[in-house]
XYZ file of C-alpha atoms in Angstrom:
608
model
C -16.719 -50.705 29.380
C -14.072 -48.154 29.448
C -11.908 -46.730 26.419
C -9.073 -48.595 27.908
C -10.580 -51.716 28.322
C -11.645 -51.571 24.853
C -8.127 -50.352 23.622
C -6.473 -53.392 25.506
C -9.478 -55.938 23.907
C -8.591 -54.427 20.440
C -4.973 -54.821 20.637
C -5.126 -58.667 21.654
C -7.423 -59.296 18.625
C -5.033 -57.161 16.505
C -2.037 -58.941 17.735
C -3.645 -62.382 17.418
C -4.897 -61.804 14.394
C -0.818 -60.672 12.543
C 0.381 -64.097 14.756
C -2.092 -66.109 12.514
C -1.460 -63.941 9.494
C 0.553 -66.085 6.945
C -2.298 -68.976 6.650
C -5.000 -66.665 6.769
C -3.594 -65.153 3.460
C -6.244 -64.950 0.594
C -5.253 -67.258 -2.763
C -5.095 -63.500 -4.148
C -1.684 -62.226 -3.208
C -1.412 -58.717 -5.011
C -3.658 -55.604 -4.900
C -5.141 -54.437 -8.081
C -3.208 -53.793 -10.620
C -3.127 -49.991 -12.065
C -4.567 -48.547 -14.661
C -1.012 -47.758 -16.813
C 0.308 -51.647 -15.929
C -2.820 -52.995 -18.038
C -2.512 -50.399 -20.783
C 0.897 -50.820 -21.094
C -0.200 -54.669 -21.195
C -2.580 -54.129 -23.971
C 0.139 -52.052 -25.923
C 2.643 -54.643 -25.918
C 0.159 -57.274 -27.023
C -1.175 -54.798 -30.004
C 2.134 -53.984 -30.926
C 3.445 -57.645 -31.210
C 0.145 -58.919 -32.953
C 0.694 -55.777 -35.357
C 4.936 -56.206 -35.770
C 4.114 -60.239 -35.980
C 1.072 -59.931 -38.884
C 3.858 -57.241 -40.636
C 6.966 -59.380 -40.687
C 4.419 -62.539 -41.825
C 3.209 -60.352 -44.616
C 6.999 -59.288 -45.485
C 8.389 -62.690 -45.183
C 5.981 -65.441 -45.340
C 2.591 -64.011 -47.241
C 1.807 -67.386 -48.770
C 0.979 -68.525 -44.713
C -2.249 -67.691 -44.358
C -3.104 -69.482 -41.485
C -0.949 -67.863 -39.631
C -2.903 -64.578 -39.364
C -5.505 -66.687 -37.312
C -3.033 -66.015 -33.931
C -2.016 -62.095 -34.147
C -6.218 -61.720 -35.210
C -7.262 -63.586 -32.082
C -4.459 -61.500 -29.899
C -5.707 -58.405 -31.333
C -9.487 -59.485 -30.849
C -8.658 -59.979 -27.418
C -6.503 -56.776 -26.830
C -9.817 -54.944 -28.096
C -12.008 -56.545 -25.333
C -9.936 -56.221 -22.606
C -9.051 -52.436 -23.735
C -13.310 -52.052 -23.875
C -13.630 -53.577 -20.340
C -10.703 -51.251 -19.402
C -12.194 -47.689 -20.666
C -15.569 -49.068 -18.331
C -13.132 -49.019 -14.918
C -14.305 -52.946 -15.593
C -10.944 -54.089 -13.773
C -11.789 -57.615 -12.741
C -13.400 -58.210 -16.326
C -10.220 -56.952 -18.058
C -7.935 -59.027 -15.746
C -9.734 -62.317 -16.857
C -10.518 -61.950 -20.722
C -6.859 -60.596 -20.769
C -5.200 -63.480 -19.050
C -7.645 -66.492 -20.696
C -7.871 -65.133 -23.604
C -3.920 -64.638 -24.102
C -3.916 -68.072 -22.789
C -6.662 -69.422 -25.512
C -4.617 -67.562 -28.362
C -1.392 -69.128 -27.513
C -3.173 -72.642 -27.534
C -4.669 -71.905 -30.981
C -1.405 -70.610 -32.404
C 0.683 -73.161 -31.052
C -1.894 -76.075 -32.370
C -0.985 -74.653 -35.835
C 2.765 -73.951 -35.689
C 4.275 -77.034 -34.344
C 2.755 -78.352 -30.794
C 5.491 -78.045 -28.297
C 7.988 -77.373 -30.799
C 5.996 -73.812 -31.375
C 7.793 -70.911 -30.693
C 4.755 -69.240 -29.053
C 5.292 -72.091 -26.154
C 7.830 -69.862 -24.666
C 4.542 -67.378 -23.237
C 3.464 -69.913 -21.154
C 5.294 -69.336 -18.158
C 4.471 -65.183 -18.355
C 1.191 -66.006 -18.714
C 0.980 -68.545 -15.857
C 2.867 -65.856 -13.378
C 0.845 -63.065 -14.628
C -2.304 -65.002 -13.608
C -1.362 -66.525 -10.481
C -0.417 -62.540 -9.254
C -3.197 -61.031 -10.852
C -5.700 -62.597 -10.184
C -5.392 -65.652 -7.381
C -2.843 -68.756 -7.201
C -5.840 -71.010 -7.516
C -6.665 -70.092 -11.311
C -3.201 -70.261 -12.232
C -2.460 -73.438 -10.763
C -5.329 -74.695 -12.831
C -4.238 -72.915 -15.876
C -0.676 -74.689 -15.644
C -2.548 -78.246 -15.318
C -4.688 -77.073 -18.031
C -1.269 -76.192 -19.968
C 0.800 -79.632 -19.191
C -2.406 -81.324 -20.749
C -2.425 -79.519 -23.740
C 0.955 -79.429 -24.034
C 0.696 -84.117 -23.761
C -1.613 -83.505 -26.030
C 0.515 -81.986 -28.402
C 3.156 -84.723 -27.487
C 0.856 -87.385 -28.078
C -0.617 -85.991 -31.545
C 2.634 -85.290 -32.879
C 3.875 -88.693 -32.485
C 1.199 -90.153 -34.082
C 1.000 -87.586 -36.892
C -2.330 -85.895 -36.099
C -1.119 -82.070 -35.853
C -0.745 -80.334 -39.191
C 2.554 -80.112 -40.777
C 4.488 -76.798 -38.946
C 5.616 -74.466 -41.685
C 9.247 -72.770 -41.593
C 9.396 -69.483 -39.434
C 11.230 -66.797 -40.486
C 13.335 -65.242 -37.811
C 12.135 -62.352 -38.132
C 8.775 -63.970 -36.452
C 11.466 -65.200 -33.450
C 12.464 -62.032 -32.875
C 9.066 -60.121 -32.494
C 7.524 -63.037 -30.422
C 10.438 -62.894 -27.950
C 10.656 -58.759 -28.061
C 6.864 -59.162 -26.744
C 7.323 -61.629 -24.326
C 10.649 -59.875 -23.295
C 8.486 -56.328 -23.051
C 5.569 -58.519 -20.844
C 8.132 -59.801 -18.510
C 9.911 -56.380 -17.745
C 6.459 -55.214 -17.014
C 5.503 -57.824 -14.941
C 8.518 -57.754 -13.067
C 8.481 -53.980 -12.688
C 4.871 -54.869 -11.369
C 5.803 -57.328 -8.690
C 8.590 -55.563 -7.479
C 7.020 -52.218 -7.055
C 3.677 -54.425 -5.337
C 6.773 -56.046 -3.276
C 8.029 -52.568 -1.894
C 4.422 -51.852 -1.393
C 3.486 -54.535 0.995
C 6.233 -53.422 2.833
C 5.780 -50.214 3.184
C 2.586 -51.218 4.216
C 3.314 -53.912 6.612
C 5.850 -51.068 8.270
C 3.411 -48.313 8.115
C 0.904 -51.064 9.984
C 3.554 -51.919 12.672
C 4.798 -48.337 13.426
C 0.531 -47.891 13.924
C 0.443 -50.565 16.052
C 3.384 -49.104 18.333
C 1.806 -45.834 18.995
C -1.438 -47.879 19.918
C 0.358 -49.939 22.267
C 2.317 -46.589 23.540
C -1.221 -44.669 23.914
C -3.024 -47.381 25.491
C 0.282 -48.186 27.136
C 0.201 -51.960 26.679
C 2.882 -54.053 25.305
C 2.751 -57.853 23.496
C 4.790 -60.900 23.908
C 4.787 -64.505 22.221
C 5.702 -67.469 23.790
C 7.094 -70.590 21.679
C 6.337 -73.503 24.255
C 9.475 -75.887 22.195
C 12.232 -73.853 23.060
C 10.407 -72.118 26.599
C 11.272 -68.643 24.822
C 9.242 -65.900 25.834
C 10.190 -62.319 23.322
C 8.460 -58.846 23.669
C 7.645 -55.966 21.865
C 9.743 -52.690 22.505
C 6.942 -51.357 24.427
C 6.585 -54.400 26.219
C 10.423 -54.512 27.557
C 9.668 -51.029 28.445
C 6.575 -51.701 30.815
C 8.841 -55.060 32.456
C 12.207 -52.515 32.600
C 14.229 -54.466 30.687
C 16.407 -53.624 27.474
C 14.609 -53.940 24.260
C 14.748 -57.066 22.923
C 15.408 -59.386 25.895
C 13.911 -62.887 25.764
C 13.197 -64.827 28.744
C 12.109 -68.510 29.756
C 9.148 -69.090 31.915
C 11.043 -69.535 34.971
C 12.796 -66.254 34.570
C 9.748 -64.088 33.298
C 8.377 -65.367 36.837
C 11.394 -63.815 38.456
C 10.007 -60.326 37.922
C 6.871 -61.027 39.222
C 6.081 -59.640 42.792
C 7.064 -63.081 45.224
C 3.329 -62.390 46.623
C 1.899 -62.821 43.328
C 3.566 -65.526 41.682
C 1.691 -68.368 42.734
C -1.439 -67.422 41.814
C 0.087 -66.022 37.864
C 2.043 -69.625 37.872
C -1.638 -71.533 38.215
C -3.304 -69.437 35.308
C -0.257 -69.813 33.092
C -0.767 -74.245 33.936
C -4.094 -73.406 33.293
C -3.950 -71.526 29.895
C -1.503 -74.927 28.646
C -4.868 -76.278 29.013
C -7.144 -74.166 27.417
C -8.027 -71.864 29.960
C -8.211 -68.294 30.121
C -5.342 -66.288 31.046
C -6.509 -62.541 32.705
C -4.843 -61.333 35.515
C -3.324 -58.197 37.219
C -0.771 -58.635 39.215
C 2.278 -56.980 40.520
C 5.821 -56.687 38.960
C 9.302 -55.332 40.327
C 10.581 -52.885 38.424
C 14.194 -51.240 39.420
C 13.151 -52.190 42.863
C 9.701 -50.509 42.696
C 6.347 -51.905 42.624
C 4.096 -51.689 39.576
C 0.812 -53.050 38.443
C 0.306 -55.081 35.368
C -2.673 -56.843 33.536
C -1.916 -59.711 31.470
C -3.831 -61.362 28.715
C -2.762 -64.322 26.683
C -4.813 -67.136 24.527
C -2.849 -70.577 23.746
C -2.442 -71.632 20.288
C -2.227 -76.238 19.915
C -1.654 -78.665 17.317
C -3.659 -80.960 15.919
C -3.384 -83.276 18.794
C -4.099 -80.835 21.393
C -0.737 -79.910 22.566
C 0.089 -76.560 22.952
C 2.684 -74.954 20.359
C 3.074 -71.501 21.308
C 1.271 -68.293 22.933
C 0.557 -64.657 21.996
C -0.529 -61.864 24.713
C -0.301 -58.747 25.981
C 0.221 -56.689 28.735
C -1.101 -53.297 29.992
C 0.214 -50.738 32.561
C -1.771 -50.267 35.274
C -0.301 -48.774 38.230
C -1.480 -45.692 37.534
C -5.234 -46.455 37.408
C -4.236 -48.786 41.311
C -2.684 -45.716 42.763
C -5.949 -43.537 41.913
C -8.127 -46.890 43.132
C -5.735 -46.566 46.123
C -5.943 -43.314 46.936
C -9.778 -43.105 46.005
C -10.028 -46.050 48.735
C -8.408 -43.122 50.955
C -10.645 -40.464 50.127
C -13.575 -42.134 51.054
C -12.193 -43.163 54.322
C -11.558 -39.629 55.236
C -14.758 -38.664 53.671
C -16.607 -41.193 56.185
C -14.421 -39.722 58.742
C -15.533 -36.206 58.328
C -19.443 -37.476 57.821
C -19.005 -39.077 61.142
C -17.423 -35.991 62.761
C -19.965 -33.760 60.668
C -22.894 -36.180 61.983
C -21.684 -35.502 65.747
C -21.576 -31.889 65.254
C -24.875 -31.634 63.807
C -26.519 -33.285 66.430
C -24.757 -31.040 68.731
C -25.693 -27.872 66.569
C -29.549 -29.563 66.918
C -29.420 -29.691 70.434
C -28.752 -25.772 70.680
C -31.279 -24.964 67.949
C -33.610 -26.834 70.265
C -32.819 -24.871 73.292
C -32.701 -21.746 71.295
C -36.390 -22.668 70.042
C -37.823 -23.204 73.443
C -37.422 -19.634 73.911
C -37.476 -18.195 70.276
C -41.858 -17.908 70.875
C -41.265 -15.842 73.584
C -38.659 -13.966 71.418
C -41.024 -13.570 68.060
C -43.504 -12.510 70.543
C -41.780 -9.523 71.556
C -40.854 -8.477 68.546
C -43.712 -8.366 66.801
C -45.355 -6.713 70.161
C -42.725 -3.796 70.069
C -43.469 -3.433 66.059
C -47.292 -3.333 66.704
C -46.093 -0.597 69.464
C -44.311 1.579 66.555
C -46.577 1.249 64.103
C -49.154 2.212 66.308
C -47.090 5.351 67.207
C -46.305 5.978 64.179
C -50.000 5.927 62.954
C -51.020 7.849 66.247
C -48.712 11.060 65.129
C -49.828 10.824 61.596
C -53.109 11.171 62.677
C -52.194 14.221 64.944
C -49.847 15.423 62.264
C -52.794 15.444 59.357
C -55.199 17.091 62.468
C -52.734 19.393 62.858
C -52.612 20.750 59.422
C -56.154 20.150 59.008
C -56.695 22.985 61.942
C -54.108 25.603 59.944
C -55.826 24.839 57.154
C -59.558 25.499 58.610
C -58.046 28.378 60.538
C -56.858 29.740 57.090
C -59.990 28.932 55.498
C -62.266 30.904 58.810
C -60.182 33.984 58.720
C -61.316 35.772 56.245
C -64.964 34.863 57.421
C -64.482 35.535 60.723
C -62.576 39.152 59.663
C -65.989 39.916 58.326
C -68.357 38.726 61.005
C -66.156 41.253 63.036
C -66.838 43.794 60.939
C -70.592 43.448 60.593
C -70.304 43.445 64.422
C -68.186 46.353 64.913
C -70.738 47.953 62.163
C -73.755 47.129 63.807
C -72.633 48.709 67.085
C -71.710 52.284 64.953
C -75.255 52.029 63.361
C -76.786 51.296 67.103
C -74.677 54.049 69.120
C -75.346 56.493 66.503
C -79.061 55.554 66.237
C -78.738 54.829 62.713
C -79.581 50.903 63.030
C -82.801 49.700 61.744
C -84.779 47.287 60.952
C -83.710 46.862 57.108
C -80.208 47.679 57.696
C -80.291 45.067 60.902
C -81.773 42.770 58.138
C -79.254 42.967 56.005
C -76.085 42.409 58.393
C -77.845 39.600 59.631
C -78.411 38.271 56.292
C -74.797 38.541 55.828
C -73.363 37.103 59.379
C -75.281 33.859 58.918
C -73.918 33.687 55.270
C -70.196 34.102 56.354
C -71.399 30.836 59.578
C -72.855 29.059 56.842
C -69.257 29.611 54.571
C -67.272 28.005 57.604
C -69.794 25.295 58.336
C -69.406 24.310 54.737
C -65.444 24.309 55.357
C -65.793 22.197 58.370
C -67.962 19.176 56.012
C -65.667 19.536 53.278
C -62.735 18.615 55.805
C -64.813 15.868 57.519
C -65.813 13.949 54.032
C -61.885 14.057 53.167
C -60.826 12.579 56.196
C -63.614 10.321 56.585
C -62.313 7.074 57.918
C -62.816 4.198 54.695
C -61.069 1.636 53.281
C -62.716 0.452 50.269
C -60.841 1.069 47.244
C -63.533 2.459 43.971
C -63.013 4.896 41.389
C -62.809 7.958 41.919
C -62.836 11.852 39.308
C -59.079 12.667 39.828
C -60.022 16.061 38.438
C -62.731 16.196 41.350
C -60.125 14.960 43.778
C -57.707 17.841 42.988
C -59.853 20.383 43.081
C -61.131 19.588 46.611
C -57.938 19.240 48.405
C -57.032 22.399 46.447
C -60.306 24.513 47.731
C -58.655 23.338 51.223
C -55.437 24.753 50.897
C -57.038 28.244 49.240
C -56.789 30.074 52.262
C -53.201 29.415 52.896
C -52.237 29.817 49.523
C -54.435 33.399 49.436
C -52.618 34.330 52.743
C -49.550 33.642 51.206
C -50.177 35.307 47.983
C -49.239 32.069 45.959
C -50.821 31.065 42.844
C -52.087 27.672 42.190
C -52.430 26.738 38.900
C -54.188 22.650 37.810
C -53.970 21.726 34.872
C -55.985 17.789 34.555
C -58.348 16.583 32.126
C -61.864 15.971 33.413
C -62.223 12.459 32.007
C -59.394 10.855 34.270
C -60.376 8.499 36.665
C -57.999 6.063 39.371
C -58.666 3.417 41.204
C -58.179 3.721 45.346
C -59.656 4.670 48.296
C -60.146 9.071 47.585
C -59.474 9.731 51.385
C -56.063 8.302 51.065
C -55.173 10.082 47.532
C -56.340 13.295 48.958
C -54.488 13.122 51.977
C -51.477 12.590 49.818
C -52.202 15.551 47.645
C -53.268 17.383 50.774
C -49.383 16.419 52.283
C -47.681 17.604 48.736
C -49.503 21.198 48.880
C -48.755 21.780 52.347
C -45.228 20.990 51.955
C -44.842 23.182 49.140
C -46.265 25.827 50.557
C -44.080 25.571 53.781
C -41.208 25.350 51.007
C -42.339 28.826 49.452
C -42.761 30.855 52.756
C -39.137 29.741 53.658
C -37.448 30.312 50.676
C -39.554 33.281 49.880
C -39.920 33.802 45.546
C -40.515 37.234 44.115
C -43.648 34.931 42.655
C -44.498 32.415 44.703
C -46.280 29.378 42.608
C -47.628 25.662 42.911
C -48.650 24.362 39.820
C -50.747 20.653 39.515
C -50.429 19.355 36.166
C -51.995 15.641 35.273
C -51.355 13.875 32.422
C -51.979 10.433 30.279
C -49.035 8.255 29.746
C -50.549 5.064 28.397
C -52.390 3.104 30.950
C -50.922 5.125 33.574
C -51.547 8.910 34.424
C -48.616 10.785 35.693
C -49.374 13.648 38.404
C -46.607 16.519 38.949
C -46.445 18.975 42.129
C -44.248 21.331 41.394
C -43.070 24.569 43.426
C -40.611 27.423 42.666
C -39.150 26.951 46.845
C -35.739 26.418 46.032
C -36.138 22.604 45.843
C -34.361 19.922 48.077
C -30.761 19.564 49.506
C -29.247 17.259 47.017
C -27.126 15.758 50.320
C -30.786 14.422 51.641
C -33.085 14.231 48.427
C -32.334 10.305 48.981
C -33.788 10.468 52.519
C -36.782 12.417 52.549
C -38.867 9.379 52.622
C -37.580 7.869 55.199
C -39.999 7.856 58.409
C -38.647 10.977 60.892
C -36.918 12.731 58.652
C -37.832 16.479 58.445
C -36.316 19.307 56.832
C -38.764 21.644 58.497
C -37.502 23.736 61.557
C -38.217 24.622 64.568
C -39.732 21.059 65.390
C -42.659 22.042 63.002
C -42.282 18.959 61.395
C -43.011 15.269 62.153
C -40.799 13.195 59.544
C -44.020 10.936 58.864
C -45.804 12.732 55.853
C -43.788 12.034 52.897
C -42.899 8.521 53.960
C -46.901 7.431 54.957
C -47.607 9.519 51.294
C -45.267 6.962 49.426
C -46.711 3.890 51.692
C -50.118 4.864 50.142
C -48.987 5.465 46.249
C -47.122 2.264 46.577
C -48.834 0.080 48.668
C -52.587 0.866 48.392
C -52.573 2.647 44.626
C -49.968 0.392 42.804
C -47.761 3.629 41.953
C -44.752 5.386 42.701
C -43.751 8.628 44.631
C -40.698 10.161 43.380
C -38.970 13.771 43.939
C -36.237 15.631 41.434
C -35.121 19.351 41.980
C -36.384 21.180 38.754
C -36.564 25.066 37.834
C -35.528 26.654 40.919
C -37.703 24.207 42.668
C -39.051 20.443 43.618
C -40.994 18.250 41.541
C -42.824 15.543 43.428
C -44.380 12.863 40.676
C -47.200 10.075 41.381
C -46.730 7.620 38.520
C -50.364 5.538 38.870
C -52.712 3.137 36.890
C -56.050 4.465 35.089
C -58.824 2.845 36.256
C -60.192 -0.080 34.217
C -62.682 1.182 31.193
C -66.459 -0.369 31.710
């Protein structure tokens, strides 16, 4: 259920229930009393027993029986002021009131009947218990007192009640100061519950206005005797009519929306006979059209006819204009499914042409990528033969400088007839060493670039060290020094053709860097390090380092920064394919010390 549905439920009940309110009233018509009204109670009863026992003891000493009244007030005062200090409220009320009530009984018995003056409390005490405590008790107590007081009527006449004695004045005048002092008090106390109530009973009504104005629902009462039909404020204000207008049935239905009145007329018949009254329906309002919902329960007599009605009504229009236009949404909503529907099918249709040739398409794509990369793994491979061949040129000329010279040597010795058998010996000895030299170079460059894919671990010091023994005899040519700095014990993971072709790529590069830029001490240092799990590998050159317009690009496939069409554009970028791709690592370049750094960040190989 919504929060206004509940709101409008809880203001009929509320509304019903102050209709009914007068006979529904408890026998108990006053809160509790306070704290200061029953001391102030007590105090007047204490004072008067006190003042009363004092003027009997000035006055009269020789009537003892008197004392027997004041003691019994002052007995009772005590209780009730015990019951008091214990927040004992209820307690105190009763012993107060009865035992006041028993006291004036007892005195009264002994001071003349109904002739006593104490007979005057009577009518405090009654009124004190019917507000305090409930009209029930005190009707009982004044029953209770019209016996006693026939009682008294009936003994005196026939002599049974003991002789009165004479009263002093004096005892007048402090019996009627107390009973004066009680009823200011209680007076004070009924008027001041009096303002109360109504405060109270304002306090609830101006509450029950701003309910009716949040939930925006009004209530009306119907008297069926005199057909008179009158509204709350907020009521007149929903119907558009000045506050406090009062209509008769056949005028309410005036206001009601011609189209609509037929079918409110029937549930109003049928609510006169205990049916159920709930119904929206329109109204006309200053010549505009407005929704209301109207509930309304029928109150009868005894035989059955109805007396009068209570009910309310709620605004509504709002809440039928968002039903309304709701209603519209979702007809334009179906609308655009419907159009959406026909365009999708439409959209299908081309997807499905598009699909009958999108084969043929993905075909030809992927043919003309398998062409590129094919290319593109074609001219590495001729690019890595091609430095392969400097570098076994570099590595043979220094053996085959030599092998000319033991030629050229062995032809002085021969023309001059100095060659013999020892010394032919010996240059022979020392040609075959120098073949044997540049076979050796040759193996070394065919187990690097043997073709393998299976990835194992491999020395990384090891690994170095051999791609470095190829580059020697460029480095020697070029008078660069190489310095390594690695820790035997390190050891990747990969396949060690790959790694050393990416070393292999690295060294080459920098020494193409150091020709061109041309040091006053040309250097390439290798430096490997531990970082964790990881080993970090640095190739650093003193070549003047990298244009910081293209350090970005440099590993991006066919992009050079060699002249003279020396280079291919495919080293650096197949290099970082391998580190990152094959190695789980990372390739990266900064300009450092007059210079480029390239570092291979890459895992350690598992410990066994």
């Amino acid at each position: 259920m919504s929060t206004r549905s509940t709101r409008f439920s809880d203001s009929i009940n509320r509304f019903v229930t102050m209709r009914r309110g007068v006979g529904d009233i408890a026998p108990r018509i006053a809160w509790e009393p306070s704290i200061f009204f029953l001391r102030l109670s007590l105090f007047a009863l204490l004072a008067g027993a006190l003042g009363f026992i004092a003027v009997l003891y000035l006055v009269s000493p020789e009537q003892k029986m008197r004392y027997l009244g004041p003691v019994i007030v002052i007995g009772v005062v005590l209780l009730s002021w015990t019951l008091l200090s214990l927040r004992r409220l209820k307690a105190t009320l009763h012993v107060l009131a009865v035992g006041t009530w028993l006291a004036t009984v007892a005195i009264t018995t002994f001071t003349g009947g109904v002739r006593a003056p104490m007979i005057i409390a009577y009518p405090v005490i009654i009124m004190m218990i019917g507000w305090l405590i409930g009209t029930r008790l005190a009707v009982w107590v004044a029953v209770l007192t019209v016996m006693v007081n026939v009682i008294f009527v009936v003994a005196e006449t026939k002599g049974f009640l003991p002789t009165a004695a004479s009263t002093h004045p004096a005892m007048h005048g402090v019996l009627q100061i107390v009973i004066f002092v009680l009823s200011a008090t209680l007076i004070q106390y009924l008027v001041g519950a009096y303002l109360r109530r109504l405060t109270d009973l304002a306090a609830s009504q101006a509450e029950l206005e701003r309910a009716q104005a949040v939930a925006r629902i009004g209530s009306w009462a119907y008297d069926v005797a005199s057909d008179t039909l009158r509204s709350s404020s907020r009521n007149c204000l929903i119907l558009g009519v000045p506050e406090g207008s009062t209509w008769s049935s056949e005028s309410f239905m005036l206001h009601i929306h011609p189209d609509d009145r037929a079918v409110v007329w029937v549930d109003w018949l049928g609510l006169a006979k205990g049916g159920v009254f709930d119904r929206e329906h329109r109204i006309m309002v200053a010549g505009e059209i407005r929704w209301i919902r109207q509930t309304a329960e029928m109150a009868f007599d005894a035989d059955g006819k109805p007396v009068w009605a209570t009910g309310v009504t709620q605004d509504v229009t709002d809440r039928k204009r968002a039903d309304l236009e709701l209603q519209i949404s979702q007809a334009r909503l179906q609308q655009y499914s419907d159009n959406l529907e026909v365009k999708v099918l439409e959209r299908t249709r081309e997807l499905d042409d598009l699909n009958h040739t999108l084969d043929q398409r993905i075909q030809g794509e992927i043919a003309k990528r398998k062409a590129q990369e094919s290319l593109l793994i074609h001219q590495s491979r001729l690019a890595a033969m091609g430095e392969m061949i400097g570098a076994i040129a570099h590595q043979w000329r220094q053996p085959l400088n030599a092998i000319s010279l033991v030629l050229q040597n062995m032809r002085l010795q021969h023309s001059s007839g100095k060659l013999t058998d020892e010394s032919m010996g010996r240059m022979q000895d020392k040609a075959e060493q120098l073949v044997q030299r540049m076979s050796s170079t040759i193996d070394e460059f065919r187990d690097l670039f043997k073709p393998g894919k299976r990835a194992e671990a491999f020395n990384l010091a090891n690994a170095i060290r051999t791609t470095a023994d190829i580059m020697d005899g460029a480095f020697t040519s070029h008078a660069i020094t190489l310095t390594i700095e690695c820790e035997e014990s390190i050891e990747l993971v990969g396949v060690r053709g790959e790694f050393s072709q990416v070393m292999l790529n690295l060294l080459s590069n920098a020494d193409d860097a150091v020709q061109e830029h041309r040091p006053n001490s040309p250097q390439v240092g290798v430096k490997a390090m531990r970082c964790g799990d990881r080993v970090r590998i640095e190739v650093q050159d003193n070549g003047g380092g990298v244009d910081p317009a293209i350090i970005d690009r440099i590993f991006e496939p066919y992009f050079t920064t060699k002249k003279d069409d020396i280079g291919t554009g495919i080293g650096l970028y197949l290099s970082r394919m391998i580190v990152e791709n094959n190695m789980n690592g990372r390739l990266t370049v900064v300009n450092v010390d007059g210079g480029a750094r390239f570092a291979l960040d890459m895992a350690l190989a598992p410990v066994t």
